[in-house]
Amino acid sequence: MKRVTIRDVSEKAGVSTAAVSYVLNGREGKVSSETVAKVRKAVEELNYIPDFSARSLANNKSKLIGVVIPQTEERKQLLLQNPFYSELVCGIEARLRQSGYHMILSGVEKGEGYLDTSMQRNLDGAIITGIYQESFYEDLKKVRMPIVLIDSYINDSYFDSVGIDDELGGYMATKHLIDNGHTNIALVTGLIRKDGVVEKRFLGYKRALKEAGLFYNPDYVFEHSVTYEYGREAGKLIASKQMEITAAFATSDLMAMGVMQGVRDEGREVPTHISVIGFDDISVARISTPPLTTIRQDAVAKGIMAAERLLSAIGHTEAYRSFEPLVMPLELIDRRSVLRIGGSAE
Amino acid sequence: MKRVTIRDVSEKAGVSTAAVSYVLNGREGKVSSETVAKVRKAVEELNYIPDFSARSLANNKSKLIGVVIPQTEERKQLLLQNPFYSELVCGIEARLRQSGYHMILSGVEKGEGYLDTSMQRNLDGAIITGIYQESFYEDLKKVRMPIVLIDSYINDSYFDSVGIDDELGGYMATKHLIDNGHTNIALVTGLIRKDGVVEKRFLGYKRALKEAGLFYNPDYVFEHSVTYEYGREAGKLIASKQMEITAAFATSDLMAMGVMQGVRDEGREVPTHISVIGFDDISVARISTPPLTTIRQDAVAKGIMAAERLLSAIGHTEAYRSFEPLVMPLELIDRRSVLRIGGSAE
DNA sequence: TTGTATGCGTTATCAT
DNA sequence: ATGATAACGCATACAA
């Protein structure tokens, strides 16, 4: 299929390429309505489709957004297995497409930069989730394109960001357990990295403890990787050891599901023997046995808002730095995995 | 950050732009090793990054692959909620990136073409999953780029394809139930569309029935949408009605999970009262209660193979039509959701 | 082996 | 209002 160029259109319509370019880009005010009609007709008949590569070369706009999500360390595959990221991506893509943008979805080798990609592709902007080493963000800044960080506590006014109040979330979860009479509460979590979301949730956990006059016991924190498998392992430990633990706060639903299974592996029941509360409210949380009590955040909405912000930043050149970080709401979803114990009042 | 061009590099190195282009594109044979060294040095020092837009304009190669997956009808969001697609995408992206390609992931409005996108972006190829109207495929062919279809029974030698033997899968699942003494077997499925995968699974279901001398009873097929919700509804019907149904084959795990819940909603148990077998082996199948017996396919591998085939097709210009459709293996994973009933042998 | 010049499709500048 | 024409950055055919 031979490519139809803007020149073909201009010839067919009997006008200049500039005129065609004008009507194609909505600057119809600069051209007579008669010319507009002729051009539209020619475009239609020739089935003209503009070449974004050429366009990008001419004006440095690609209508392309880079979306980065974390990947598994071993197999270098996207972390889409975690439904949380899937939903995020769904939201982003839908919103972007609605405005005529496309999304390049990729992971990034750890330690490697994203500068190459952004420059090669003339990206109009990027949405970054996950947490990377500092040099990664420095690179990003050099490119001078709008960037939205999701779930990042990088404190740099260059970046716009959307997230949740993770500290509050951790507090809410732990408080809920405490309100139900639990005093020996485990924390099951992925690696607690500086400025990461789990660190904040961890902080919230400690705050709730302290507020209730409970001691923080380091032996009660099970920290490893954000996987079902590790959650299960932790669950086994919690259920088997001669510990007084009666409840666990898992910093992600994926892990919470594992914890519940681990508890069962040891012949004990959730919530009869061990109560469990998760974080995220991924779709399986609703359908697990028992249905998981959790802190809900709306991942799809998060993705949509991130895209929204990015698009608006792309529109308003250089004025985009003025954004306040966007903090999305949280909600406690009380299902069946937490048991009220003791005789404590509400 | 001012863009460093090939001209900057050539000047710094004291050679021509052609020389730079040669060493950058691996045609080092055309140039003295001394020049190569000078160029490499200059590239390094200037931190030169080629512009893919320009490259694309000059030689019609974009290093960009279009990946299309189905989307929800109502909200126009990607079907990534279904873990099956997530895994597919993971595999595709990982393999593509490994070869220096990027992926534009998108859904496509129903009825709308993909021709625009492919031409605008100068895509080097595309991977399509899902089933679309004929005109969609016709458009695709016009662009004359390599295309791999996943899970499609479009019979057109232009397209390469990777999939599984869905008929066999349906047969295996149904046969397994029959082998366990079941004779009244329901089918719970999404819309049975011509040339779609579920149609084939449906055919396999009927073949197993016929082979066992069982009658095909249209009242036993529950056909609607591929969702947990509908599965649940069907499960309720199956468990409540005064039917003789003792087992159900759900054409996707997502639905199978729903069926199990629906059965429970009616106060009955899986597999005690109703046996359930699914399809796909998504990750939650392993951790459901009870763990789901299912027909396993490896979605990640499917994605990797699709990407692999596409890349190879891109390499061998126009010779790519010679491919045989790739059929990936299937495996019955026997867990705990199917009960052996009656006194049948084997 | 190396350099020059042209084309790729579009936008934007500048005359007309 | 409209139409030439020069970038944009790279690859490559061709000349040296």
mmCIF file with all atom_site columns, N, CA and C in Angstrom, chain B residues 187-193 198 202 216 218-226 230 234 251 255:
data_model
loop_
_atom_site.group_PDB
_atom_site.id
_atom_site.type_symbol
_atom_site.label_atom_id
_atom_site.label_alt_id
_atom_site.label_comp_id
_atom_site.label_asym_id
_atom_site.label_entity_id
_atom_site.label_seq_id
_atom_site.pdbx_PDB_ins_code
_atom_site.Cartn_x
_atom_site.Cartn_y
_atom_site.Cartn_z
_atom_site.occupancy
_atom_site.B_iso_or_equiv
_atom_site.pdbx_formal_charge
_atom_site.auth_seq_id
_atom_site.auth_comp_id
_atom_site.auth_asym_id
_atom_site.auth_atom_id
_atom_site.pdbx_PDB_model_num
ATOM 1  N N  . LEU B 1 187 ? -22.396 -26.712 30.714 1.00 0.00 ? 187 LEU B N  1
ATOM 2  C CA . LEU B 1 187 ? -21.337 -25.919 30.114 1.00 0.00 ? 187 LEU B CA 1
ATOM 3  C C  . LEU B 1 187 ? -21.609 -24.463 30.474 1.00 0.00 ? 187 LEU B C  1
ATOM 4  N N  . VAL B 1 188 ? -20.621 -23.817 31.082 1.00 0.00 ? 188 VAL B N  1
ATOM 5  C CA . VAL B 1 188 ? -20.784 -22.411 31.432 1.00 0.00 ? 188 VAL B CA 1
ATOM 6  C C  . VAL B 1 188 ? -19.771 -21.623 30.611 1.00 0.00 ? 188 VAL B C  1
ATOM 7  N N  . THR B 1 189 ? -20.260 -20.714 29.817 1.00 0.00 ? 189 THR B N  1
ATOM 8  C CA . THR B 1 189 ? -19.364 -20.106 28.837 1.00 0.00 ? 189 THR B CA 1
ATOM 9  C C  . THR B 1 189 ? -19.739 -18.676 28.479 1.00 0.00 ? 189 THR B C  1
ATOM 10 N N  . GLY B 1 190 ? -18.770 -17.980 27.895 1.00 0.00 ? 190 GLY B N  1
ATOM 11 C CA . GLY B 1 190 ? -19.044 -16.655 27.351 1.00 0.00 ? 190 GLY B CA 1
ATOM 12 C C  . GLY B 1 190 ? -19.741 -16.840 26.021 1.00 0.00 ? 190 GLY B C  1
ATOM 13 N N  . LEU B 1 191 ? -20.005 -15.747 25.351 1.00 0.00 ? 191 LEU B N  1
ATOM 14 C CA . LEU B 1 191 ? -20.687 -15.819 24.066 1.00 0.00 ? 191 LEU B CA 1
ATOM 15 C C  . LEU B 1 191 ? -19.956 -16.748 23.093 1.00 0.00 ? 191 LEU B C  1
ATOM 16 N N  . ILE B 1 192 ? -20.698 -17.649 22.523 1.00 0.00 ? 192 ILE B N  1
ATOM 17 C CA . ILE B 1 192 ? -20.104 -18.568 21.550 1.00 0.00 ? 192 ILE B CA 1
ATOM 18 C C  . ILE B 1 192 ? -20.130 -17.905 20.183 1.00 0.00 ? 192 ILE B C  1
ATOM 19 N N  . ARG B 1 193 ? -18.983 -17.358 19.804 1.00 0.00 ? 193 ARG B N  1
ATOM 20 C CA . ARG B 1 193 ? -18.934 -16.667 18.524 1.00 0.00 ? 193 ARG B CA 1
ATOM 21 C C  . ARG B 1 193 ? -18.206 -17.497 17.476 1.00 0.00 ? 193 ARG B C  1
ATOM 22 N N  . VAL B 1 198 ? -14.067 -20.122 22.240 1.00 0.00 ? 198 VAL B N  1
ATOM 23 C CA . VAL B 1 198 ? -15.074 -20.840 23.013 1.00 0.00 ? 198 VAL B CA 1
ATOM 24 C C  . VAL B 1 198 ? -15.942 -21.734 22.126 1.00 0.00 ? 198 VAL B C  1
ATOM 25 N N  . PHE B 1 202 ? -16.559 -25.574 22.968 1.00 0.00 ? 202 PHE B N  1
ATOM 26 C CA . PHE B 1 202 ? -17.932 -26.057 22.954 1.00 0.00 ? 202 PHE B CA 1
ATOM 27 C C  . PHE B 1 202 ? -18.019 -27.323 22.094 1.00 0.00 ? 202 PHE B C  1
ATOM 28 N N  . TYR B 1 216 ? -26.540 -34.544 24.131 1.00 0.00 ? 216 TYR B N  1
ATOM 29 C CA . TYR B 1 216 ? -26.244 -33.124 24.306 1.00 0.00 ? 216 TYR B CA 1
ATOM 30 C C  . TYR B 1 216 ? -27.549 -32.425 24.627 1.00 0.00 ? 216 TYR B C  1
ATOM 31 N N  . PRO B 1 218 ? -29.266 -28.918 25.303 1.00 0.00 ? 218 PRO B N  1
ATOM 32 C CA . PRO B 1 218 ? -29.093 -27.454 25.209 1.00 0.00 ? 218 PRO B CA 1
ATOM 33 C C  . PRO B 1 218 ? -29.446 -26.740 26.507 1.00 0.00 ? 218 PRO B C  1
ATOM 34 N N  . ASP B 1 219 ? -30.303 -27.332 27.300 1.00 0.00 ? 219 ASP B N  1
ATOM 35 C CA . ASP B 1 219 ? -30.667 -26.698 28.572 1.00 0.00 ? 219 ASP B CA 1
ATOM 36 C C  . ASP B 1 219 ? -29.492 -26.656 29.541 1.00 0.00 ? 219 ASP B C  1
ATOM 37 N N  . TYR B 1 220 ? -28.517 -27.433 29.245 1.00 0.00 ? 220 TYR B N  1
ATOM 38 C CA . TYR B 1 220 ? -27.363 -27.505 30.132 1.00 0.00 ? 220 TYR B CA 1
ATOM 39 C C  . TYR B 1 220 ? -26.286 -26.473 29.784 1.00 0.00 ? 220 TYR B C  1
ATOM 40 N N  . VAL B 1 221 ? -26.475 -25.727 28.715 1.00 0.00 ? 221 VAL B N  1
ATOM 41 C CA . VAL B 1 221 ? -25.449 -24.727 28.426 1.00 0.00 ? 221 VAL B CA 1
ATOM 42 C C  . VAL B 1 221 ? -25.895 -23.346 28.871 1.00 0.00 ? 221 VAL B C  1
ATOM 43 N N  . PHE B 1 222 ? -25.027 -22.754 29.681 1.00 0.00 ? 222 PHE B N  1
ATOM 44 C CA . PHE B 1 222 ? -25.259 -21.427 30.235 1.00 0.00 ? 222 PHE B CA 1
ATOM 45 C C  . PHE B 1 222 ? -24.287 -20.478 29.549 1.00 0.00 ? 222 PHE B C  1
ATOM 46 N N  . GLU B 1 223 ? -24.829 -19.672 28.654 1.00 0.00 ? 223 GLU B N  1
ATOM 47 C CA . GLU B 1 223 ? -23.971 -18.851 27.800 1.00 0.00 ? 223 GLU B CA 1
ATOM 48 C C  . GLU B 1 223 ? -24.235 -17.368 28.018 1.00 0.00 ? 223 GLU B C  1
ATOM 49 N N  . HIS B 1 224 ? -23.219 -16.671 28.405 1.00 0.00 ? 224 HIS B N  1
ATOM 50 C CA . HIS B 1 224 ? -23.391 -15.227 28.542 1.00 0.00 ? 224 HIS B CA 1
ATOM 51 C C  . HIS B 1 224 ? -22.057 -14.494 28.400 1.00 0.00 ? 224 HIS B C  1
ATOM 52 N N  . SER B 1 225 ? -21.544 -13.917 29.488 1.00 0.00 ? 225 SER B N  1
ATOM 53 C CA . SER B 1 225 ? -20.300 -13.153 29.338 1.00 0.00 ? 225 SER B CA 1
ATOM 54 C C  . SER B 1 225 ? -19.181 -13.760 30.186 1.00 0.00 ? 225 SER B C  1
ATOM 55 N N  . VAL B 1 226 ? -17.966 -13.501 29.786 1.00 0.00 ? 226 VAL B N  1
ATOM 56 C CA . VAL B 1 226 ? -16.800 -14.065 30.469 1.00 0.00 ? 226 VAL B CA 1
ATOM 57 C C  . VAL B 1 226 ? -16.496 -13.286 31.741 1.00 0.00 ? 226 VAL B C  1
ATOM 58 N N  . TYR B 1 230 ? -21.225 -13.592 36.043 1.00 0.00 ? 230 TYR B N  1
ATOM 59 C CA . TYR B 1 230 ? -22.128 -14.499 35.345 1.00 0.00 ? 230 TYR B CA 1
ATOM 60 C C  . TYR B 1 230 ? -21.889 -15.951 35.766 1.00 0.00 ? 230 TYR B C  1
ATOM 61 N N  . ALA B 1 234 ? -24.730 -18.523 37.035 1.00 0.00 ? 234 ALA B N  1
ATOM 62 C CA . ALA B 1 234 ? -24.914 -19.857 36.474 1.00 0.00 ? 234 ALA B CA 1
ATOM 63 C C  . ALA B 1 234 ? -24.774 -20.914 37.560 1.00 0.00 ? 234 ALA B C  1
ATOM 64 N N  . THR B 1 251 ? -15.694 -22.505 30.619 1.00 0.00 ? 251 THR B N  1
ATOM 65 C CA . THR B 1 251 ? -14.677 -22.318 29.585 1.00 0.00 ? 251 THR B CA 1
ATOM 66 C C  . THR B 1 251 ? -13.606 -21.302 29.957 1.00 0.00 ? 251 THR B C  1
ATOM 67 N N  . MET B 1 255 ? -14.766 -17.698 35.171 1.00 0.00 ? 255 MET B N  1
ATOM 68 C CA . MET B 1 255 ? -16.154 -18.126 35.309 1.00 0.00 ? 255 MET B CA 1
ATOM 69 C C  . MET B 1 255 ? -16.264 -19.294 36.276 1.00 0.00 ? 255 MET B C  1
#
